[in-house]
Amino acid sequence: MPFKRFVETGRVVYVVDGPYKGKIVAIVDCIDQKTVLVDGPETGVPRSKMRISQIHLTKFKINFPYNGSTRTVRQAWKKADLNKLWVQSRWAEKAANREKRASLGDFERFKLKRARKIRNKIRTNVYQALFKKTYCPKKKTAVANA
């Protein structure tokens, strides 16, 4: 499967390290092999350089001229309706869940642990019931076709 996400002008990236962790920005220019110039006019990230190790490439890409100004990036961002697309993405859901988990108190963590135990017990019981249905006593293994 060919690689589809490239470090290129207009590529939207998710910041995973540094003061703007958790925000999305657009690549404006590639400075060298390890750093890029990014701008996030709609997410509150000023135009600055970032190491490629600080960002993760997303599937989103916006079109604007090479080395475009912040105003140009903002217009392309709004035209693509990127904030709405990001909120609907699975990646944003996972980030929100991570934040929610980090903010849980002791009692909430305890309730979550109990709920998981109950869910896993139900799942195990269903699995064992299905396994017994397909069990072949002659071979002492589950039937492969079922």
PDB file of C-alpha atoms in Angstrom:
ATOM      1  CA  MET A   1       0.000   0.000   0.000  1.00  0.00           C
ATOM      2  CA  PRO A   2       1.617   3.269  -1.087  1.00  0.00           C
ATOM      3  CA  PHE A   3       2.260   6.073   1.344  1.00  0.00           C
ATOM      4  CA  LYS A   4      -0.439   8.759   1.060  1.00  0.00           C
ATOM      5  CA  ARG A   5       0.437  11.404   3.650  1.00  0.00           C
ATOM      6  CA  PHE A   6       3.348  13.635   2.733  1.00  0.00           C
ATOM      7  CA  VAL A   7       5.020  16.584   4.419  1.00  0.00           C
ATOM      8  CA  GLU A   8       3.844  19.233   1.975  1.00  0.00           C
ATOM      9  CA  THR A   9       2.431  22.739   1.830  1.00  0.00           C
ATOM     10  CA  GLY A  10      -1.190  22.681   2.941  1.00  0.00           C
ATOM     11  CA  ARG A  11      -1.023  19.394   4.870  1.00  0.00           C
ATOM     12  CA  VAL A  12      -2.949  19.649   8.125  1.00  0.00           C
ATOM     13  CA  VAL A  13      -1.058  18.195  11.085  1.00  0.00           C
ATOM     14  CA  TYR A  14      -1.860  17.363  14.709  1.00  0.00           C
ATOM     15  CA  VAL A  15       0.621  18.755  17.253  1.00  0.00           C
ATOM     16  CA  VAL A  16       1.672  16.061  19.760  1.00  0.00           C
ATOM     17  CA  ASP A  17       4.400  17.872  21.671  1.00  0.00           C
ATOM     18  CA  GLY A  18       5.221  21.370  22.846  1.00  0.00           C
ATOM     19  CA  PRO A  19       3.137  24.314  24.027  1.00  0.00           C
ATOM     20  CA  TYR A  20       0.445  23.796  21.358  1.00  0.00           C
ATOM     21  CA  LYS A  21      -0.091  20.100  22.066  1.00  0.00           C
ATOM     22  CA  GLY A  22      -3.502  18.866  20.914  1.00  0.00           C
ATOM     23  CA  LYS A  23      -4.070  21.584  18.290  1.00  0.00           C
ATOM     24  CA  ILE A  24      -4.187  21.277  14.528  1.00  0.00           C
ATOM     25  CA  VAL A  25      -2.126  23.452  12.202  1.00  0.00           C
ATOM     26  CA  ALA A  26      -1.296  23.630   8.510  1.00  0.00           C
ATOM     27  CA  ILE A  27       2.191  23.281   7.043  1.00  0.00           C
ATOM     28  CA  VAL A  28       3.117  26.477   5.220  1.00  0.00           C
ATOM     29  CA  ASP A  29       6.681  25.664   4.183  1.00  0.00           C
ATOM     30  CA  CYS A  30       9.386  23.035   4.699  1.00  0.00           C
ATOM     31  CA  ILE A  31      12.453  24.654   6.261  1.00  0.00           C
ATOM     32  CA  ASP A  32      14.745  21.611   6.185  1.00  0.00           C
ATOM     33  CA  GLN A  33      14.656  17.824   6.657  1.00  0.00           C
ATOM     34  CA  LYS A  34      13.552  18.075  10.292  1.00  0.00           C
ATOM     35  CA  THR A  35      11.580  21.319  10.630  1.00  0.00           C
ATOM     36  CA  VAL A  36       8.561  22.894   8.990  1.00  0.00           C
ATOM     37  CA  LEU A  37       6.876  26.274   9.154  1.00  0.00           C
ATOM     38  CA  VAL A  38       3.312  25.907  10.465  1.00  0.00           C
ATOM     39  CA  ASP A  39       0.359  28.210  10.949  1.00  0.00           C
ATOM     40  CA  GLY A  40      -2.920  27.648  12.793  1.00  0.00           C
ATOM     41  CA  PRO A  41      -4.964  30.828  12.353  1.00  0.00           C
ATOM     42  CA  GLU A  42      -8.236  29.242  13.478  1.00  0.00           C
ATOM     43  CA  THR A  43      -6.784  27.251  16.387  1.00  0.00           C
ATOM     44  CA  GLY A  44      -4.767  29.995  18.067  1.00  0.00           C
ATOM     45  CA  VAL A  45      -1.347  28.764  16.983  1.00  0.00           C
ATOM     46  CA  PRO A  46       0.877  31.560  15.619  1.00  0.00           C
ATOM     47  CA  ARG A  47       3.083  31.036  12.609  1.00  0.00           C
ATOM     48  CA  SER A  48       6.198  29.294  13.891  1.00  0.00           C
ATOM     49  CA  LYS A  49       8.612  26.508  13.131  1.00  0.00           C
ATOM     50  CA  MET A  50       8.118  22.998  14.505  1.00  0.00           C
ATOM     51  CA  ARG A  51      10.111  19.820  14.382  1.00  0.00           C
ATOM     52  CA  ILE A  52       8.552  17.035  12.343  1.00  0.00           C
ATOM     53  CA  SER A  53       8.873  14.815  15.416  1.00  0.00           C
ATOM     54  CA  GLN A  54       6.400  17.138  17.190  1.00  0.00           C
ATOM     55  CA  ILE A  55       3.598  16.606  14.668  1.00  0.00           C
ATOM     56  CA  HIS A  56       1.514  13.820  13.158  1.00  0.00           C
ATOM     57  CA  LEU A  57       0.300  14.075   9.581  1.00  0.00           C
ATOM     58  CA  THR A  58      -3.476  13.886   9.088  1.00  0.00           C
ATOM     59  CA  LYS A  59      -5.447  12.966   5.995  1.00  0.00           C
ATOM     60  CA  PHE A  60      -6.645  16.555   5.548  1.00  0.00           C
ATOM     61  CA  LYS A  61      -5.036  18.969   3.102  1.00  0.00           C
ATOM     62  CA  ILE A  62      -5.971  22.529   2.228  1.00  0.00           C
ATOM     63  CA  ASN A  63      -4.957  24.373  -0.906  1.00  0.00           C
ATOM     64  CA  PHE A  64      -3.181  27.715  -0.769  1.00  0.00           C
ATOM     65  CA  PRO A  65      -0.177  29.170  -2.608  1.00  0.00           C
ATOM     66  CA  TYR A  66       3.342  28.214  -1.584  1.00  0.00           C
ATOM     67  CA  ASN A  67       4.441  30.182   1.494  1.00  0.00           C
ATOM     68  CA  GLY A  68       1.027  31.892   1.762  1.00  0.00           C
ATOM     69  CA  SER A  69       0.334  34.530   4.380  1.00  0.00           C
ATOM     70  CA  THR A  70      -1.689  33.889   7.537  1.00  0.00           C
ATOM     71  CA  ARG A  71      -4.679  35.583   5.898  1.00  0.00           C
ATOM     72  CA  THR A  72      -4.426  33.224   2.918  1.00  0.00           C
ATOM     73  CA  VAL A  73      -4.163  30.186   5.193  1.00  0.00           C
ATOM     74  CA  ARG A  74      -7.191  31.386   7.203  1.00  0.00           C
ATOM     75  CA  GLN A  75      -9.275  31.791   4.024  1.00  0.00           C
ATOM     76  CA  ALA A  76      -8.341  28.313   2.782  1.00  0.00           C
ATOM     77  CA  TRP A  77      -9.052  26.890   6.262  1.00  0.00           C
ATOM     78  CA  LYS A  78     -12.538  28.421   6.323  1.00  0.00           C
ATOM     79  CA  LYS A  79     -13.247  27.450   2.719  1.00  0.00           C
ATOM     80  CA  ALA A  80     -12.432  23.802   3.486  1.00  0.00           C
ATOM     81  CA  ASP A  81     -14.489  24.032   6.734  1.00  0.00           C
ATOM     82  CA  LEU A  82     -11.643  22.250   8.470  1.00  0.00           C
ATOM     83  CA  ASN A  83     -12.782  22.770  12.063  1.00  0.00           C
ATOM     84  CA  LYS A  84     -16.035  20.936  11.330  1.00  0.00           C
ATOM     85  CA  LEU A  85     -14.218  18.112   9.528  1.00  0.00           C
ATOM     86  CA  TRP A  86     -11.753  17.752  12.408  1.00  0.00           C
ATOM     87  CA  VAL A  87     -14.471  17.550  15.079  1.00  0.00           C
ATOM     88  CA  GLN A  88     -16.186  14.773  13.095  1.00  0.00           C
ATOM     89  CA  SER A  89     -12.979  12.764  12.680  1.00  0.00           C
ATOM     90  CA  ARG A  90     -12.192   9.682  14.739  1.00  0.00           C
ATOM     91  CA  TRP A  91      -8.883  11.234  15.763  1.00  0.00           C
ATOM     92  CA  ALA A  92     -10.637  14.154  17.490  1.00  0.00           C
ATOM     93  CA  GLU A  93     -12.970  11.732  19.293  1.00  0.00           C
ATOM     94  CA  LYS A  94     -10.012   9.773  20.636  1.00  0.00           C
ATOM     95  CA  ALA A  95      -8.291  12.965  21.814  1.00  0.00           C
ATOM     96  CA  ALA A  96     -11.474  14.089  23.591  1.00  0.00           C
ATOM     97  CA  ASN A  97     -11.797  10.678  25.272  1.00  0.00           C
ATOM     98  CA  ARG A  98      -8.166  10.865  26.394  1.00  0.00           C
ATOM     99  CA  GLU A  99      -8.808  14.281  27.938  1.00  0.00           C
ATOM    100  CA  LYS A 100     -11.961  13.017  29.628  1.00  0.00           C
ATOM    101  CA  ARG A 101     -10.133  10.022  31.107  1.00  0.00           C
ATOM    102  CA  ALA A 102      -7.324  12.220  32.401  1.00  0.00           C
ATOM    103  CA  SER A 103      -9.818  14.409  34.249  1.00  0.00           C
ATOM    104  CA  LEU A 104     -11.572  11.519  36.055  1.00  0.00           C
ATOM    105  CA  GLY A 105     -11.518  11.474  39.827  1.00  0.00           C
ATOM    106  CA  ASP A 106     -10.954   8.451  42.059  1.00  0.00           C
ATOM    107  CA  PHE A 107     -14.608   7.458  42.285  1.00  0.00           C
ATOM    108  CA  GLU A 108     -15.165   7.829  38.528  1.00  0.00           C
ATOM    109  CA  ARG A 109     -12.129   5.617  37.850  1.00  0.00           C
ATOM    110  CA  PHE A 110     -13.527   3.052  40.307  1.00  0.00           C
ATOM    111  CA  LYS A 111     -16.931   3.068  38.558  1.00  0.00           C
ATOM    112  CA  LEU A 112     -15.227   2.676  35.184  1.00  0.00           C
ATOM    113  CA  LYS A 113     -13.209  -0.281  36.492  1.00  0.00           C
ATOM    114  CA  ARG A 114     -16.372  -1.986  37.801  1.00  0.00           C
ATOM    115  CA  ALA A 115     -18.216  -1.381  34.524  1.00  0.00           C
ATOM    116  CA  ARG A 116     -15.330  -2.929  32.574  1.00  0.00           C
ATOM    117  CA  LYS A 117     -15.332  -5.994  34.828  1.00  0.00           C
ATOM    118  CA  ILE A 118     -19.063  -6.499  34.257  1.00  0.00           C
ATOM    119  CA  ARG A 119     -18.703  -6.002  30.484  1.00  0.00           C
ATOM    120  CA  ASN A 120     -15.796  -8.444  30.276  1.00  0.00           C
ATOM    121  CA  LYS A 121     -17.673 -11.065  32.307  1.00  0.00           C
ATOM    122  CA  ILE A 122     -20.670 -10.835  29.947  1.00  0.00           C
ATOM    123  CA  ARG A 123     -18.369 -11.009  26.923  1.00  0.00           C
ATOM    124  CA  THR A 124     -16.573 -14.092  28.312  1.00  0.00           C
ATOM    125  CA  ASN A 125     -19.849 -15.877  29.055  1.00  0.00           C
ATOM    126  CA  VAL A 126     -21.148 -15.262  25.530  1.00  0.00           C
ATOM    127  CA  TYR A 127     -17.857 -16.437  24.013  1.00  0.00           C
ATOM    128  CA  GLN A 128     -17.858 -19.634  26.080  1.00  0.00           C
ATOM    129  CA  ALA A 129     -21.480 -20.371  25.172  1.00  0.00           C
ATOM    130  CA  LEU A 130     -20.694 -19.969  21.464  1.00  0.00           C
ATOM    131  CA  PHE A 131     -17.574 -22.097  21.811  1.00  0.00           C
ATOM    132  CA  LYS A 132     -19.539 -24.913  23.474  1.00  0.00           C
ATOM    133  CA  LYS A 133     -22.044 -24.836  20.607  1.00  0.00           C
ATOM    134  CA  THR A 134     -19.303 -25.360  18.033  1.00  0.00           C
ATOM    135  CA  TYR A 135     -17.204 -27.780  20.103  1.00  0.00           C
ATOM    136  CA  CYS A 136     -16.445 -31.104  18.414  1.00  0.00           C
ATOM    137  CA  PRO A 137     -15.718 -33.783  21.079  1.00  0.00           C
ATOM    138  CA  LYS A 138     -13.978 -36.184  18.666  1.00  0.00           C
ATOM    139  CA  LYS A 139     -11.248 -33.734  17.737  1.00  0.00           C
ATOM    140  CA  LYS A 140     -11.400 -31.827  21.038  1.00  0.00           C
ATOM    141  CA  THR A 141     -11.296 -28.514  19.169  1.00  0.00           C
ATOM    142  CA  ALA A 142     -13.787 -26.029  17.873  1.00  0.00           C
ATOM    143  CA  VAL A 143     -15.326 -26.723  14.483  1.00  0.00           C
ATOM    144  CA  ALA A 144     -13.511 -24.589  11.923  1.00  0.00           C
ATOM    145  CA  ASN A 145     -16.543 -24.046   9.674  1.00  0.00           C
ATOM    146  CA  ALA A 146     -18.843 -22.611  12.321  1.00  0.00           C
TER     147      ALA A 146
END
